[in-house]
Amino acid sequence: MSAADGRLDAEGLRAFCLSFGAAVEEFPFHPETSVFKVEGKVFALSDLGADPLKISFKCDPDEAVRLRAAHPEIVPGRHLNKRHWNTVTVPPLPARQLREMIEDSYDLVVAGLPRAVRLRLDRP
């Protein structure tokens, strides 16, 4: 669920990431690091027990720079390719904005999949 103040909490974040077609949650790095994938490709990752809650997601390189400049809570992805990944401290951002960024990440990953897979996921 989302927190009462319109922000996403850990369970709301998990539920949203898993709401996409063929999305799965795996733990390949540490038991506390949730890695959300589609067709074996990562689109988001987070330590859902961390305080403050943070999530990393894939991003178009130009959009990544724009988001970082506009929001101090968005930084280059920690331990990730900083050109293509952002890490967001969740509490300051409204749930709507965070959901849009995560959906963009999912769509970016799906766009790199074979056409037949994209069609099966209903994301041509």
PDB file of C-alpha atoms in Angstrom:
ATOM      1  CA  MET A   1       0.000   0.000   0.000  1.00  0.00           C
ATOM      2  CA  SER A   2       0.972   3.590  -0.348  1.00  0.00           C
ATOM      3  CA  ALA A   3       1.569   5.653   2.716  1.00  0.00           C
ATOM      4  CA  ALA A   4      -1.279   7.918   3.781  1.00  0.00           C
ATOM      5  CA  ASP A   5       0.572  11.053   2.635  1.00  0.00           C
ATOM      6  CA  GLY A   6       0.582  10.000  -1.051  1.00  0.00           C
ATOM      7  CA  ARG A   7       4.085   8.516  -0.937  1.00  0.00           C
ATOM      8  CA  LEU A   8       4.996   4.942  -1.780  1.00  0.00           C
ATOM      9  CA  ASP A   9       6.063   2.692   1.065  1.00  0.00           C
ATOM     10  CA  ALA A  10       8.047  -0.547   0.659  1.00  0.00           C
ATOM     11  CA  GLU A  11       5.016  -2.790   0.120  1.00  0.00           C
ATOM     12  CA  GLY A  12       3.456  -0.336  -2.319  1.00  0.00           C
ATOM     13  CA  LEU A  13       6.718  -0.169  -4.217  1.00  0.00           C
ATOM     14  CA  ARG A  14       6.994  -3.973  -4.375  1.00  0.00           C
ATOM     15  CA  ALA A  15       3.367  -4.335  -5.487  1.00  0.00           C
ATOM     16  CA  PHE A  16       3.780  -1.699  -8.187  1.00  0.00           C
ATOM     17  CA  CYS A  17       6.957  -3.272  -9.594  1.00  0.00           C
ATOM     18  CA  LEU A  18       5.286  -6.686  -9.672  1.00  0.00           C
ATOM     19  CA  SER A  19       2.159  -5.320 -11.389  1.00  0.00           C
ATOM     20  CA  PHE A  20       3.881  -5.234 -14.787  1.00  0.00           C
ATOM     21  CA  GLY A  21       3.562  -8.144 -17.199  1.00  0.00           C
ATOM     22  CA  ALA A  22       6.060 -10.957 -16.507  1.00  0.00           C
ATOM     23  CA  ALA A  23       7.711  -8.970 -13.687  1.00  0.00           C
ATOM     24  CA  VAL A  24       9.406 -11.052 -11.003  1.00  0.00           C
ATOM     25  CA  GLU A  25      11.258 -10.311  -7.790  1.00  0.00           C
ATOM     26  CA  GLU A  26      14.584 -12.064  -7.239  1.00  0.00           C
ATOM     27  CA  PHE A  27      17.397 -11.796  -4.704  1.00  0.00           C
ATOM     28  CA  PRO A  28      20.633 -12.466  -6.649  1.00  0.00           C
ATOM     29  CA  PHE A  29      22.887 -10.140  -4.625  1.00  0.00           C
ATOM     30  CA  HIS A  30      21.750 -10.196  -0.989  1.00  0.00           C
ATOM     31  CA  PRO A  31      18.608 -11.464   0.750  1.00  0.00           C
ATOM     32  CA  GLU A  32      17.642  -7.862   1.523  1.00  0.00           C
ATOM     33  CA  THR A  33      18.025  -6.519  -2.036  1.00  0.00           C
ATOM     34  CA  SER A  34      14.890  -6.981  -4.141  1.00  0.00           C
ATOM     35  CA  VAL A  35      15.715  -7.089  -7.841  1.00  0.00           C
ATOM     36  CA  PHE A  36      12.754  -6.630 -10.176  1.00  0.00           C
ATOM     37  CA  LYS A  37      13.162  -8.168 -13.610  1.00  0.00           C
ATOM     38  CA  VAL A  38      11.242  -8.743 -16.803  1.00  0.00           C
ATOM     39  CA  GLU A  39      12.375 -11.631 -19.006  1.00  0.00           C
ATOM     40  CA  GLY A  40      15.617 -11.833 -17.011  1.00  0.00           C
ATOM     41  CA  LYS A  41      16.457  -8.129 -17.413  1.00  0.00           C
ATOM     42  CA  VAL A  42      16.593  -5.791 -14.398  1.00  0.00           C
ATOM     43  CA  PHE A  43      14.332  -2.726 -14.421  1.00  0.00           C
ATOM     44  CA  ALA A  44      14.474  -1.786 -10.708  1.00  0.00           C
ATOM     45  CA  LEU A  45      16.176  -2.758  -7.466  1.00  0.00           C
ATOM     46  CA  SER A  46      15.777  -1.754  -3.842  1.00  0.00           C
ATOM     47  CA  ASP A  47      16.518  -2.701  -0.264  1.00  0.00           C
ATOM     48  CA  LEU A  48      12.860  -2.530   0.755  1.00  0.00           C
ATOM     49  CA  GLY A  49      13.782  -2.604   4.444  1.00  0.00           C
ATOM     50  CA  ALA A  50      16.086   0.409   4.281  1.00  0.00           C
ATOM     51  CA  ASP A  51      15.320   3.687   5.974  1.00  0.00           C
ATOM     52  CA  PRO A  52      15.167   5.896   4.058  1.00  0.00           C
ATOM     53  CA  LEU A  53      13.693   3.759   1.283  1.00  0.00           C
ATOM     54  CA  LYS A  54      15.572   4.036  -2.018  1.00  0.00           C
ATOM     55  CA  ILE A  55      15.053   2.492  -5.431  1.00  0.00           C
ATOM     56  CA  SER A  56      17.302   2.336  -8.470  1.00  0.00           C
ATOM     57  CA  PHE A  57      15.856   2.187 -11.957  1.00  0.00           C
ATOM     58  CA  LYS A  58      16.991   2.301 -15.565  1.00  0.00           C
ATOM     59  CA  CYS A  59      16.613   5.622 -17.349  1.00  0.00           C
ATOM     60  CA  ASP A  60      17.239   7.198 -20.727  1.00  0.00           C
ATOM     61  CA  PRO A  61      20.639   8.940 -20.333  1.00  0.00           C
ATOM     62  CA  ASP A  62      19.345  12.427 -21.226  1.00  0.00           C
ATOM     63  CA  GLU A  63      16.319  12.009 -18.962  1.00  0.00           C
ATOM     64  CA  ALA A  64      18.583  10.749 -16.156  1.00  0.00           C
ATOM     65  CA  VAL A  65      20.594  13.975 -16.240  1.00  0.00           C
ATOM     66  CA  ARG A  66      17.431  16.111 -16.370  1.00  0.00           C
ATOM     67  CA  LEU A  67      15.883  14.299 -13.397  1.00  0.00           C
ATOM     68  CA  ARG A  68      19.074  14.650 -11.327  1.00  0.00           C
ATOM     69  CA  ALA A  69      19.219  18.385 -12.037  1.00  0.00           C
ATOM     70  CA  ALA A  70      15.567  18.883 -11.079  1.00  0.00           C
ATOM     71  CA  HIS A  71      15.458  16.722  -7.932  1.00  0.00           C
ATOM     72  CA  PRO A  72      18.175  16.543  -5.266  1.00  0.00           C
ATOM     73  CA  GLU A  73      16.772  13.173  -4.092  1.00  0.00           C
ATOM     74  CA  ILE A  74      17.697  11.629  -7.479  1.00  0.00           C
ATOM     75  CA  VAL A  75      21.362  10.709  -7.903  1.00  0.00           C
ATOM     76  CA  PRO A  76      23.373   8.513 -10.282  1.00  0.00           C
ATOM     77  CA  GLY A  77      22.794   4.810  -9.634  1.00  0.00           C
ATOM     78  CA  ARG A  78      25.018   3.515  -6.844  1.00  0.00           C
ATOM     79  CA  HIS A  79      27.120   0.548  -8.014  1.00  0.00           C
ATOM     80  CA  LEU A  80      25.394   0.790 -11.420  1.00  0.00           C
ATOM     81  CA  ASN A  81      26.135   2.348 -14.800  1.00  0.00           C
ATOM     82  CA  LYS A  82      25.665   5.999 -13.870  1.00  0.00           C
ATOM     83  CA  ARG A  83      24.772   6.966 -17.421  1.00  0.00           C
ATOM     84  CA  HIS A  84      21.747   4.641 -17.509  1.00  0.00           C
ATOM     85  CA  TRP A  85      20.662   4.271 -13.874  1.00  0.00           C
ATOM     86  CA  ASN A  86      19.302   6.634 -11.224  1.00  0.00           C
ATOM     87  CA  THR A  87      18.794   6.023  -7.523  1.00  0.00           C
ATOM     88  CA  VAL A  88      15.899   7.814  -5.830  1.00  0.00           C
ATOM     89  CA  THR A  89      15.309   8.440  -2.154  1.00  0.00           C
ATOM     90  CA  VAL A  90      11.615   7.596  -2.134  1.00  0.00           C
ATOM     91  CA  PRO A  91       9.984   9.606   0.674  1.00  0.00           C
ATOM     92  CA  PRO A  92      10.320  13.093  -0.864  1.00  0.00           C
ATOM     93  CA  LEU A  93       8.766  12.121  -4.217  1.00  0.00           C
ATOM     94  CA  PRO A  94       5.023  11.830  -4.792  1.00  0.00           C
ATOM     95  CA  ALA A  95       3.877   8.285  -5.606  1.00  0.00           C
ATOM     96  CA  ARG A  96       2.623   9.336  -9.048  1.00  0.00           C
ATOM     97  CA  GLN A  97       6.013  10.656 -10.113  1.00  0.00           C
ATOM     98  CA  LEU A  98       7.857   7.625  -8.785  1.00  0.00           C
ATOM     99  CA  ARG A  99       5.433   5.258 -10.538  1.00  0.00           C
ATOM    100  CA  GLU A 100       6.025   7.088 -13.835  1.00  0.00           C
ATOM    101  CA  MET A 101       9.797   6.692 -13.513  1.00  0.00           C
ATOM    102  CA  ILE A 102       9.517   2.987 -12.681  1.00  0.00           C
ATOM    103  CA  GLU A 103       7.121   2.398 -15.576  1.00  0.00           C
ATOM    104  CA  ASP A 104       9.526   4.233 -17.902  1.00  0.00           C
ATOM    105  CA  SER A 105      12.298   1.922 -16.676  1.00  0.00           C
ATOM    106  CA  TYR A 106      10.172  -1.168 -17.354  1.00  0.00           C
ATOM    107  CA  ASP A 107       9.267   0.138 -20.826  1.00  0.00           C
ATOM    108  CA  LEU A 108      12.912   0.921 -21.603  1.00  0.00           C
ATOM    109  CA  VAL A 109      13.944  -2.634 -20.704  1.00  0.00           C
ATOM    110  CA  VAL A 110      11.033  -4.186 -22.610  1.00  0.00           C
ATOM    111  CA  ALA A 111      11.895  -2.081 -25.681  1.00  0.00           C
ATOM    112  CA  GLY A 112      15.195  -3.949 -25.872  1.00  0.00           C
ATOM    113  CA  LEU A 113      13.510  -7.361 -25.916  1.00  0.00           C
ATOM    114  CA  PRO A 114      12.613  -9.275 -29.095  1.00  0.00           C
ATOM    115  CA  ARG A 115       9.421  -8.134 -30.829  1.00  0.00           C
ATOM    116  CA  ALA A 116       7.548 -11.376 -30.080  1.00  0.00           C
ATOM    117  CA  VAL A 117       8.223 -10.909 -26.360  1.00  0.00           C
ATOM    118  CA  ARG A 118       7.137  -7.256 -26.480  1.00  0.00           C
ATOM    119  CA  LEU A 119       3.870  -8.262 -28.151  1.00  0.00           C
ATOM    120  CA  ARG A 120       3.269 -10.990 -25.579  1.00  0.00           C
ATOM    121  CA  LEU A 121       3.790  -8.382 -22.842  1.00  0.00           C
ATOM    122  CA  ASP A 122       1.397  -6.042 -24.702  1.00  0.00           C
ATOM    123  CA  ARG A 123       4.126  -3.398 -25.038  1.00  0.00           C
ATOM    124  CA  PRO A 124       4.793  -3.210 -28.802  1.00  0.00           C
TER     125      PRO A 124
END
